[in-house]
mmCIF file of C-alpha atoms in Angstrom:
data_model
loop_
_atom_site.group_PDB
_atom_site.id
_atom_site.type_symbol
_atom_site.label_atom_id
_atom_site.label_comp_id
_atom_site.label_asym_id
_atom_site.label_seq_id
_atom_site.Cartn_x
_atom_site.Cartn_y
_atom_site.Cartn_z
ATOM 1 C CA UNK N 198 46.952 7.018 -64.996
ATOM 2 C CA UNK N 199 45.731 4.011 -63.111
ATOM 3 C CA UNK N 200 45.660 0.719 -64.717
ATOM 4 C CA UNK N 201 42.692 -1.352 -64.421
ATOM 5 C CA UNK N 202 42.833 -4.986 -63.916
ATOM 6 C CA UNK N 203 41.436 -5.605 -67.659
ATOM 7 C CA UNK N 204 42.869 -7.026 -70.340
ATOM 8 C CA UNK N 205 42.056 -5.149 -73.724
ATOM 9 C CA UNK N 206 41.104 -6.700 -76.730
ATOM 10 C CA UNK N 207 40.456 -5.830 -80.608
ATOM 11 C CA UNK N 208 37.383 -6.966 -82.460
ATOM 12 C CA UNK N 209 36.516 -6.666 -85.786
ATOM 13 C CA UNK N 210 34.120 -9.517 -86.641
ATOM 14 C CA UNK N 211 36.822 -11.444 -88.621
ATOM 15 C CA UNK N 212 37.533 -15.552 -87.743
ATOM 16 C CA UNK N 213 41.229 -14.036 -86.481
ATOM 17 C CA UNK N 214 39.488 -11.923 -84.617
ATOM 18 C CA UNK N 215 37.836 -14.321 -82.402
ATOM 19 C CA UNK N 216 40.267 -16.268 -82.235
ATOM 20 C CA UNK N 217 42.226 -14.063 -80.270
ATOM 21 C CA UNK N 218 39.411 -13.421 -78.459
ATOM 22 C CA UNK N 219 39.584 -17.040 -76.872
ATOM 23 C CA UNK N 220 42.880 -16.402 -76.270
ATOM 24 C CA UNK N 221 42.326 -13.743 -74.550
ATOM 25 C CA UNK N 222 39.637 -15.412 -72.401
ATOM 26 C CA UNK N 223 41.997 -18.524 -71.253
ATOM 27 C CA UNK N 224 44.541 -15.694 -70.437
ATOM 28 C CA UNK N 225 42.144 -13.481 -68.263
ATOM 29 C CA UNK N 226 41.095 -16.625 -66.130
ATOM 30 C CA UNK N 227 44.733 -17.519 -65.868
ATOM 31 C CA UNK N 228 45.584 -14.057 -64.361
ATOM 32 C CA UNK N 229 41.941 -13.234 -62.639
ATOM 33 C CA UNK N 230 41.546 -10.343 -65.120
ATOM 34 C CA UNK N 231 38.716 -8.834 -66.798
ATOM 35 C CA UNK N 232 37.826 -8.120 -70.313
ATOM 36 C CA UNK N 233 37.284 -5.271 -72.257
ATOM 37 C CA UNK N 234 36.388 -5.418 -75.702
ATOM 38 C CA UNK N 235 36.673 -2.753 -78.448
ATOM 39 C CA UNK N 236 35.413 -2.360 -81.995
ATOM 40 C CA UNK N 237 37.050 1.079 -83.741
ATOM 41 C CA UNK N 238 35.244 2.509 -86.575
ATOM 42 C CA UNK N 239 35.632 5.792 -88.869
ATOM 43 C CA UNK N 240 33.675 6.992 -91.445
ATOM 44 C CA UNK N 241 35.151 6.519 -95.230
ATOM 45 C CA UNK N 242 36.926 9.194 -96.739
ATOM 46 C CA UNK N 243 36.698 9.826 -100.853
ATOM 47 C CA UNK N 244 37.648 13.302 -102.603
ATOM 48 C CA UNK N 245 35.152 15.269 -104.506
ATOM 49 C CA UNK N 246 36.069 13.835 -107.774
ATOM 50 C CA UNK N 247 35.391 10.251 -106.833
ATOM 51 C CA UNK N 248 31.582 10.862 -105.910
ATOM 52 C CA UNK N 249 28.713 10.565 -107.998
ATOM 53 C CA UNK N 250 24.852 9.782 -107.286
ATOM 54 C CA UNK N 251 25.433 6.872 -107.929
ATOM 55 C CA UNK N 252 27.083 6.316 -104.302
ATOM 56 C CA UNK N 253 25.004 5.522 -101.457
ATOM 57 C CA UNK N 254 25.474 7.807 -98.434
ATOM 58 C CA UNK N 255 27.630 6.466 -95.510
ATOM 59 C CA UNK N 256 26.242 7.930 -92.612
ATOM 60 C CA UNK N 257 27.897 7.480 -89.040
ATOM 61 C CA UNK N 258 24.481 6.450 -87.593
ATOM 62 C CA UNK N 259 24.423 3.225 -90.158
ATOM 63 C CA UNK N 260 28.166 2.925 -89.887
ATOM 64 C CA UNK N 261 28.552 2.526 -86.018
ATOM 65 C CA UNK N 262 25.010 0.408 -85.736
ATOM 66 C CA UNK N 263 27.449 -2.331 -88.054
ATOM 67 C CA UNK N 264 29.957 -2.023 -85.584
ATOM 68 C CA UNK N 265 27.894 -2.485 -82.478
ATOM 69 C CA UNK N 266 26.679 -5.480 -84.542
ATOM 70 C CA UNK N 267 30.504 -6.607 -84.479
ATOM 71 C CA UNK N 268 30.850 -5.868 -80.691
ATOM 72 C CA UNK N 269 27.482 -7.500 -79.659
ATOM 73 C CA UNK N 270 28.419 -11.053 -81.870
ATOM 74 C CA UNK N 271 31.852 -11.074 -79.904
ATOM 75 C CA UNK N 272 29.954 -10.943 -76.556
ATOM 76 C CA UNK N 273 27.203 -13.320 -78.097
ATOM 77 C CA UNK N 274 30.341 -15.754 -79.057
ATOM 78 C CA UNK N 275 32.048 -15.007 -75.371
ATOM 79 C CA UNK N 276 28.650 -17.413 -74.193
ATOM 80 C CA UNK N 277 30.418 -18.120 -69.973
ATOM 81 C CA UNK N 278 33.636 -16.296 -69.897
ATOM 82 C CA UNK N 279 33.866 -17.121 -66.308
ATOM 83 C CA UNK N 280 35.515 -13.634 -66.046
ATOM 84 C CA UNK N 281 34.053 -9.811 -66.164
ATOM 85 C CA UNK N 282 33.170 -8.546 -69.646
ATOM 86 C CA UNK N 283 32.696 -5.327 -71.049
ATOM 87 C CA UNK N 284 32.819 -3.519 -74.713
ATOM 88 C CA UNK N 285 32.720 -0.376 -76.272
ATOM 89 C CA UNK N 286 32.227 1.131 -79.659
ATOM 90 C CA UNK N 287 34.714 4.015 -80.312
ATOM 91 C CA UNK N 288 35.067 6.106 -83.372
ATOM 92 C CA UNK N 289 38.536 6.565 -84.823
ATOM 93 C CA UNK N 290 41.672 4.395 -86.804
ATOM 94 C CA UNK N 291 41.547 1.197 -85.096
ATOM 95 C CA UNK N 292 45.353 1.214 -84.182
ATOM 96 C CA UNK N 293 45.325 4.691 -82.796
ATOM 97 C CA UNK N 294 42.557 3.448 -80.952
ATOM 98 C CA UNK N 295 43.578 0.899 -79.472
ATOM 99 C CA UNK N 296 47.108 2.589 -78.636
ATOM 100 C CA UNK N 297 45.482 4.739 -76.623
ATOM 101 C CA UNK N 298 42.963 2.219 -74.832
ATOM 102 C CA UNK N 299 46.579 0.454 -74.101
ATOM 103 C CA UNK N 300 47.087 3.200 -71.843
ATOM 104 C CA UNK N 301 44.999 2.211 -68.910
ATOM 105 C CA UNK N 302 44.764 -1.962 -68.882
ATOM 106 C CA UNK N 303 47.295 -4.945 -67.875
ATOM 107 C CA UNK N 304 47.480 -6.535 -71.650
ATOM 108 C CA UNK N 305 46.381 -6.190 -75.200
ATOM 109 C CA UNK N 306 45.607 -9.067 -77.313
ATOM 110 C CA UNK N 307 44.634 -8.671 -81.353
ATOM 111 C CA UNK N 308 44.846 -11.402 -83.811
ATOM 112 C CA UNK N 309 46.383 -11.613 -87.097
ATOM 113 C CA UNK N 310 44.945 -12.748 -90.747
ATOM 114 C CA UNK N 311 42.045 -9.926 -90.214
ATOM 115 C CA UNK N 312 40.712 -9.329 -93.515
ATOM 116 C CA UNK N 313 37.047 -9.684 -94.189
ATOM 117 C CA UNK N 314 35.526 -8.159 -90.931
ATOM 118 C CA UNK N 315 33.802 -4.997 -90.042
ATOM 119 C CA UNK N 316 34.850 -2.053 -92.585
ATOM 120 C CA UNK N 317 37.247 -3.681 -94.206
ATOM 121 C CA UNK N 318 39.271 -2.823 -90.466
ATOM 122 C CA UNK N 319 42.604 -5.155 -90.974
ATOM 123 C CA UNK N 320 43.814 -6.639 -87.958
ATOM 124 C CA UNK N 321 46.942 -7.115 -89.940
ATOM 125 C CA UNK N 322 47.676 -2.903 -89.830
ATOM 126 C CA UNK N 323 46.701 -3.501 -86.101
ATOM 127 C CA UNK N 324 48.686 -6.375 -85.049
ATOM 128 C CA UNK N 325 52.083 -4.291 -86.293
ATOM 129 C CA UNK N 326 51.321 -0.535 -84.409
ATOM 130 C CA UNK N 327 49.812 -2.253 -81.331
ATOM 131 C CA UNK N 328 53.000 -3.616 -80.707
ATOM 132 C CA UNK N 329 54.988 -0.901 -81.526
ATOM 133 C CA UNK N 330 53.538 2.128 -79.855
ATOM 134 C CA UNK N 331 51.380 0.422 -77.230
ATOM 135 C CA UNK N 332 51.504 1.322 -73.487
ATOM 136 C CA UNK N 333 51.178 -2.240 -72.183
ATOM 137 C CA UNK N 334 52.615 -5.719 -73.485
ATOM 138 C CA UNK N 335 50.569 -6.934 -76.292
ATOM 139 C CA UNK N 336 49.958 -10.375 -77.731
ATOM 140 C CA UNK N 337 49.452 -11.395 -81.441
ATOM 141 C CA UNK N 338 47.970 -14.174 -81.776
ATOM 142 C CA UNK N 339 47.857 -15.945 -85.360
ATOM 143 C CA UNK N 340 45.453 -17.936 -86.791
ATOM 144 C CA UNK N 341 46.993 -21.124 -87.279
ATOM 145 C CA UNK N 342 45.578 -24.435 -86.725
ATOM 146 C CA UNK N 343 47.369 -27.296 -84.454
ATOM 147 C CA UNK N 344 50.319 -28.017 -87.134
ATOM 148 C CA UNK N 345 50.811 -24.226 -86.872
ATOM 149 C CA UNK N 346 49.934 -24.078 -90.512
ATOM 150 C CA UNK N 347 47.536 -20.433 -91.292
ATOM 151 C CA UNK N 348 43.953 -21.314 -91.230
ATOM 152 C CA UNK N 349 41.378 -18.983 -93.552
ATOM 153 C CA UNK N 350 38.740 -16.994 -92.270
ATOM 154 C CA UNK N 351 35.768 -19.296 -91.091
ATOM 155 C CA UNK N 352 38.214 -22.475 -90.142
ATOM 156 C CA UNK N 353 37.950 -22.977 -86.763
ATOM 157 C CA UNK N 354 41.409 -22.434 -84.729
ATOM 158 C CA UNK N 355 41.577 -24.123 -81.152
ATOM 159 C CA UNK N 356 43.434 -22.248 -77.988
ATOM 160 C CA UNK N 357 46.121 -24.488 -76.485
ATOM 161 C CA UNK N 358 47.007 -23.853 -73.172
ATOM 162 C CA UNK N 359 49.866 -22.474 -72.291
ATOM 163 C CA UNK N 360 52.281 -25.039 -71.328
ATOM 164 C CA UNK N 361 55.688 -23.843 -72.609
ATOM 165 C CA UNK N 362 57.160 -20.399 -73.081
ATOM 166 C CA UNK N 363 59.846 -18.980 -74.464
ATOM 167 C CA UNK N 364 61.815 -15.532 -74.085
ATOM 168 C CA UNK N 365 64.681 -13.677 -75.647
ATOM 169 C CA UNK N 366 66.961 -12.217 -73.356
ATOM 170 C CA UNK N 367 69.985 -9.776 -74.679
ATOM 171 C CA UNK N 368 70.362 -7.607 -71.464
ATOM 172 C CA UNK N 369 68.573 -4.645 -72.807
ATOM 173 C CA UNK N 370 66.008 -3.035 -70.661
ATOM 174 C CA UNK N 371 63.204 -3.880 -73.008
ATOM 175 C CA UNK N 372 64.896 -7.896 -72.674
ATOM 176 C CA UNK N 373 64.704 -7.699 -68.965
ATOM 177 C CA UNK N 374 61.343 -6.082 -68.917
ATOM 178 C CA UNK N 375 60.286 -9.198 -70.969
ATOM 179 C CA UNK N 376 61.466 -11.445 -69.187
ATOM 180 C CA UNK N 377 59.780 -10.405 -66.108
ATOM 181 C CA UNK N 378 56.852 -10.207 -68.062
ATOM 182 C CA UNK N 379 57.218 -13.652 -69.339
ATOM 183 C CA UNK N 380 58.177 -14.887 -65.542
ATOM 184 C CA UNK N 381 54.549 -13.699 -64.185
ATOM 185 C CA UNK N 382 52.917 -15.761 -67.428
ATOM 186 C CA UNK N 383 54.546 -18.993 -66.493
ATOM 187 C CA UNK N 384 53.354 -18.791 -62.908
ATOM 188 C CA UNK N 385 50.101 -18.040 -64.289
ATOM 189 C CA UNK N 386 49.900 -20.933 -66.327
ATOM 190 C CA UNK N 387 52.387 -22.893 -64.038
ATOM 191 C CA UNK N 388 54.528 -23.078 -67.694
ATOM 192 C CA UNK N 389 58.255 -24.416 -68.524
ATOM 193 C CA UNK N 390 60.359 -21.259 -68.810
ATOM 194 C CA UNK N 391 63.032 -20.907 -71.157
ATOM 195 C CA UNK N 392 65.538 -18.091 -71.710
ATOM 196 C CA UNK N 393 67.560 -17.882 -74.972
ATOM 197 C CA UNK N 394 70.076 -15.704 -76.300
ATOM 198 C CA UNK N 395 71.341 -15.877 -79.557
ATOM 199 C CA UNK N 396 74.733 -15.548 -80.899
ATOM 200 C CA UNK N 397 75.506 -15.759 -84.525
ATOM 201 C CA UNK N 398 78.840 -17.078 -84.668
ATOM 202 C CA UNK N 399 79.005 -19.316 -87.280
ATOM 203 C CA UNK N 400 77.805 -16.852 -89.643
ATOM 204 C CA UNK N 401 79.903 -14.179 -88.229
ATOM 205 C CA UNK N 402 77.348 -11.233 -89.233
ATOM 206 C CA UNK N 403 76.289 -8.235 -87.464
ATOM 207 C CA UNK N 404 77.733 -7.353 -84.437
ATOM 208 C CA UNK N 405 80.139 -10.334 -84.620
ATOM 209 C CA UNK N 406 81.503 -10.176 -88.260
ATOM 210 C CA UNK N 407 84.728 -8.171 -87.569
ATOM 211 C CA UNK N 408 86.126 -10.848 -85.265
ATOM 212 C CA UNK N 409 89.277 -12.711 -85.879
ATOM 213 C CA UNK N 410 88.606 -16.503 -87.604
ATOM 214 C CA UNK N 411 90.832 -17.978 -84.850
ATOM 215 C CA UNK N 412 88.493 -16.760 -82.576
ATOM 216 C CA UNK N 413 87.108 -18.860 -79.438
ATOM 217 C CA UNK N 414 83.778 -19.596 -80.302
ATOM 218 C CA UNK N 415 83.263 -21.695 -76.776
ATOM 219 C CA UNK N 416 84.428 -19.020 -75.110
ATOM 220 C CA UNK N 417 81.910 -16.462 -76.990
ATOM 221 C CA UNK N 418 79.415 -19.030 -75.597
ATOM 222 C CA UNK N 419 80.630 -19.384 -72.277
ATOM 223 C CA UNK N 420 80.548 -15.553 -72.150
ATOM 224 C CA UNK N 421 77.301 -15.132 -73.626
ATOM 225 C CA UNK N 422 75.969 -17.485 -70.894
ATOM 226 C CA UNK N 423 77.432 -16.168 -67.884
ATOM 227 C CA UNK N 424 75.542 -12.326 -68.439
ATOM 228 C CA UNK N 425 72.558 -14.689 -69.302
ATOM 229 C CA UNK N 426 72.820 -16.208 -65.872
ATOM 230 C CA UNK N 427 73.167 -12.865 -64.483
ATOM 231 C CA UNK N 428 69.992 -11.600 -66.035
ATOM 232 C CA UNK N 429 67.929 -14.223 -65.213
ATOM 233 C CA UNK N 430 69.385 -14.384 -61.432
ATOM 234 C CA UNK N 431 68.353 -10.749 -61.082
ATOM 235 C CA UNK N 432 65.157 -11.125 -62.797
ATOM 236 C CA UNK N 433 64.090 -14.119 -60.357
ATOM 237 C CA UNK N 434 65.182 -12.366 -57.115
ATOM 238 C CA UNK N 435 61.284 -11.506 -57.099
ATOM 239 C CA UNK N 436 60.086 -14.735 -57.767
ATOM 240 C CA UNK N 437 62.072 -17.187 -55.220
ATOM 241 C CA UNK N 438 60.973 -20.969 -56.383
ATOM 242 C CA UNK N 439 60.596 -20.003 -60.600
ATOM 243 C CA UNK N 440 62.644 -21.973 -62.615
ATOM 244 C CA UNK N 441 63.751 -20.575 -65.525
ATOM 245 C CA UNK N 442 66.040 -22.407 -67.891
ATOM 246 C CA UNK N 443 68.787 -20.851 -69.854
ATOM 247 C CA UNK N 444 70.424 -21.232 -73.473
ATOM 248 C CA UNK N 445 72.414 -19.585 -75.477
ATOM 249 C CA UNK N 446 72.575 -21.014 -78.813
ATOM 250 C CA UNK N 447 74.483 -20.203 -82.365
ATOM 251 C CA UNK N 448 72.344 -17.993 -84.735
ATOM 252 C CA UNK N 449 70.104 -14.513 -84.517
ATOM 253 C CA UNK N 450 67.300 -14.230 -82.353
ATOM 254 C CA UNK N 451 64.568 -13.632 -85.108
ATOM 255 C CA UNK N 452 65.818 -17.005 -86.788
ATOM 256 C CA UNK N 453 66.132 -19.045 -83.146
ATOM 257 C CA UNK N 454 62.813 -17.600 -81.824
ATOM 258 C CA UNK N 455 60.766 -18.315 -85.087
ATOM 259 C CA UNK N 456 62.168 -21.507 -85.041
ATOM 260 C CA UNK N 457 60.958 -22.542 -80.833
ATOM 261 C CA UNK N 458 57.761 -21.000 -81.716
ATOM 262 C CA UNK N 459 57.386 -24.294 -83.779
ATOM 263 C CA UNK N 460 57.305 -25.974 -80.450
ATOM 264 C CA UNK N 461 56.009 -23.726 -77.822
ATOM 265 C CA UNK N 462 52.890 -22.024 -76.899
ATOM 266 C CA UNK N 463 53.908 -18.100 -76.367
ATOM 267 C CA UNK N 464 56.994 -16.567 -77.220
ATOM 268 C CA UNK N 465 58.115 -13.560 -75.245
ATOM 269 C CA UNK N 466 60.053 -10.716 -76.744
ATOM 270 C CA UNK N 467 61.016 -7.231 -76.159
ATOM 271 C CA UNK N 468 61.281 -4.218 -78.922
ATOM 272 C CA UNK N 469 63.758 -1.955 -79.400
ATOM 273 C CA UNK N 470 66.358 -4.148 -77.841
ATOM 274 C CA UNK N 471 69.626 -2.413 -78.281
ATOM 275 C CA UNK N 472 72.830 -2.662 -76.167
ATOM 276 C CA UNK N 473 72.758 -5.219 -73.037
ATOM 277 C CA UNK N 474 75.430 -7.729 -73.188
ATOM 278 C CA UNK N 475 76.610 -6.892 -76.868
ATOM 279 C CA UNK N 476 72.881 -6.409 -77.778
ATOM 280 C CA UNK N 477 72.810 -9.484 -80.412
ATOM 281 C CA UNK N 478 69.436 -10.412 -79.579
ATOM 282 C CA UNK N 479 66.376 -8.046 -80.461
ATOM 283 C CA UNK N 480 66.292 -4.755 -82.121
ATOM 284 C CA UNK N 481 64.247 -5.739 -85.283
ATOM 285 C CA UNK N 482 63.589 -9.218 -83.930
ATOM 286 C CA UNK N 483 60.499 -8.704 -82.304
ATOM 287 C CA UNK N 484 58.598 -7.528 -85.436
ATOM 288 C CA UNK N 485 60.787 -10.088 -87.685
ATOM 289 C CA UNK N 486 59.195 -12.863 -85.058
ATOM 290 C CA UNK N 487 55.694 -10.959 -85.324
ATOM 291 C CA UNK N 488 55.845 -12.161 -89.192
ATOM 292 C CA UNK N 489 56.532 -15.722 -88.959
ATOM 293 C CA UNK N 490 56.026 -17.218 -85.549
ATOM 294 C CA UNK N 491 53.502 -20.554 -85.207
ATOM 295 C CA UNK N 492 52.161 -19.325 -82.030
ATOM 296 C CA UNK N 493 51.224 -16.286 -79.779
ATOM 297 C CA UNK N 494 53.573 -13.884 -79.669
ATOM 298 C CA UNK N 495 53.853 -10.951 -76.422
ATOM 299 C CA UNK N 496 55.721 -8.364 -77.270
ATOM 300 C CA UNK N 497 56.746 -6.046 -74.262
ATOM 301 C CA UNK N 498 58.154 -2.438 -74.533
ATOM 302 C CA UNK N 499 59.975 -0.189 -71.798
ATOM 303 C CA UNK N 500 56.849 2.190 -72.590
ATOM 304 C CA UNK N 501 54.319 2.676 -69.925
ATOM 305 C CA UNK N 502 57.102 2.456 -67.087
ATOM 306 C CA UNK N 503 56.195 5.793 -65.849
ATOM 307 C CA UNK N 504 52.063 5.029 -65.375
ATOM 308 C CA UNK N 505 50.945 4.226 -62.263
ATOM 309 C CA UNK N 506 49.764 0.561 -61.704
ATOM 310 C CA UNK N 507 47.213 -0.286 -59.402
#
């Protein structure tokens, strides 16, 4: 399947929602992409025993006329995007959806803190599958004001720029794929680039608790950042003139990564990161970050290698 040049995004009327929207905008003019926009809807379900006359029929005429009312107040809200815009209505779960809308477009962006929009459709549900079975890197972005603090629905978020980003890099494929990912974003947005790995020695958990106390904890370091360097080197033989700078600091990645997201404005990570150079980075980190990061978070998966790009 050909990929168009589009980035996809989830709507479902809720403050999050269009918050991510905005993101998404800033993104697409970063990366000369267009937009398409996508309300999902399906009718209610309710067994036999939980009807009575007193219940108002739910039609799919009156149910999908609310959610082109969704779609056509995101476009209304878009005012001069600057960038091609599209939507669509499309029955069905909104996650299954939007999985399979993944399938043919560069990026897909949903927001988090959903409740209250369309149908009851929680961007929170969303914002975990996307990730997960998606066919394309997707970003969550929270709704969190400037202190990174959660806003409510109908407090008004702004979009920072994206000046810094930030990815975790264990040598996995899914690592490397992110970082390459997160190598075309800070060209996009002419962004500092930095590449951590964590290792949690002084906890000595995980992969590292059956290690000897005497133990040379530089040298696990010095280690660690030599197949970093290694990574990165490959990863940049593409992009001659990219700076990316490296670290490799003491703790897991979900705890290091939460933490820079305090102080950055995208954090890059890759799912289902097993193995690499002794795989201590992602694995569960990407949806552990998902949960408590301050800012955007892309999450980028080894899925989708085999569709064609155009």
């Amino acid at each position: 399947m050909t990929r168009e040049h589009e980035i996809l995004v989830g709507v479902d009327g809720s403050t999050a929602g269009l918050h991510a929207l905005d993101w998404a905008v800033a993104e697409a003019r970063r990366r000369g992409l267009g937009l398409r926009l996508v309300v999902a809807y399906s009718l209610p379900s309710f067994t036999a025993a939980s009807l009575d006359g007193g219940y108002a029929a739910l039609d799919d005429e009156t149910i999908r006329s609310g959610a082109q009312a969704v779609l056509d107040e995101a476009l209304a809200h878009l005012r001069d995007p600057g960038v091609p815009v599209h939507g669509r209505v499309i029955t069905g779960d909104a996650a299954g959806v939007l999985v399979e809308e993944s399938r043919s477009v560069e990026l897909a962006v949903v927001g988090t803190r959903g409740r209250g929009g369309f149908a009851d459709r929680l961007l929170g549900t969303v914002s975990s599958a996307l990730p997960a079975h998606g066919w394309c890197p997707t970003v969550v972005v929270p709704l969190r004001g400037a202190d990174g603090e959660p806003l409510r629905d109908g407090e008004t978020a702004q979009v920072r720029p994206v000046r810094r980003i930030v990815v975790g890099v264990d040598g996995s494929p899914p690592a490397e794929r992110a970082l390459r990912a997160a190598i075309r974003e800070a060209q996009a947005w002419d962004a500092e680039l930095f590449a951590v790995a964590g290792v949690p020695i002084a906890s000595m958990t995980g992969a590292l608790a059956w290690l000897p106390s005497a133990i040379d904890h530089e040298q696990v370091l010095k280690d660690m950042a030599e197949g970093l360097g290694v990574v990165v080197d490959r990863a940049l033989a593409d992009h001659p003139g990219t700076e990316v700078r490296r670290r490799v600091l003491d703790g897991t990645g979900a705890e290091l990564l939460t933490e820079f997201s305090a102080a950055t404005d995208l954090v890059v990570v890759g799912s289902r990161g097993r193995g690499g150079f002794a795989g201590l980075l992602l694995g569960s980190t990407s949806q552990a970050v998902l949960h408590h990061a301050r800012c955007p978070v892309m999450v980028v998966t080894t899925r989708g290698e085999d569709l064609t790009e155009s």
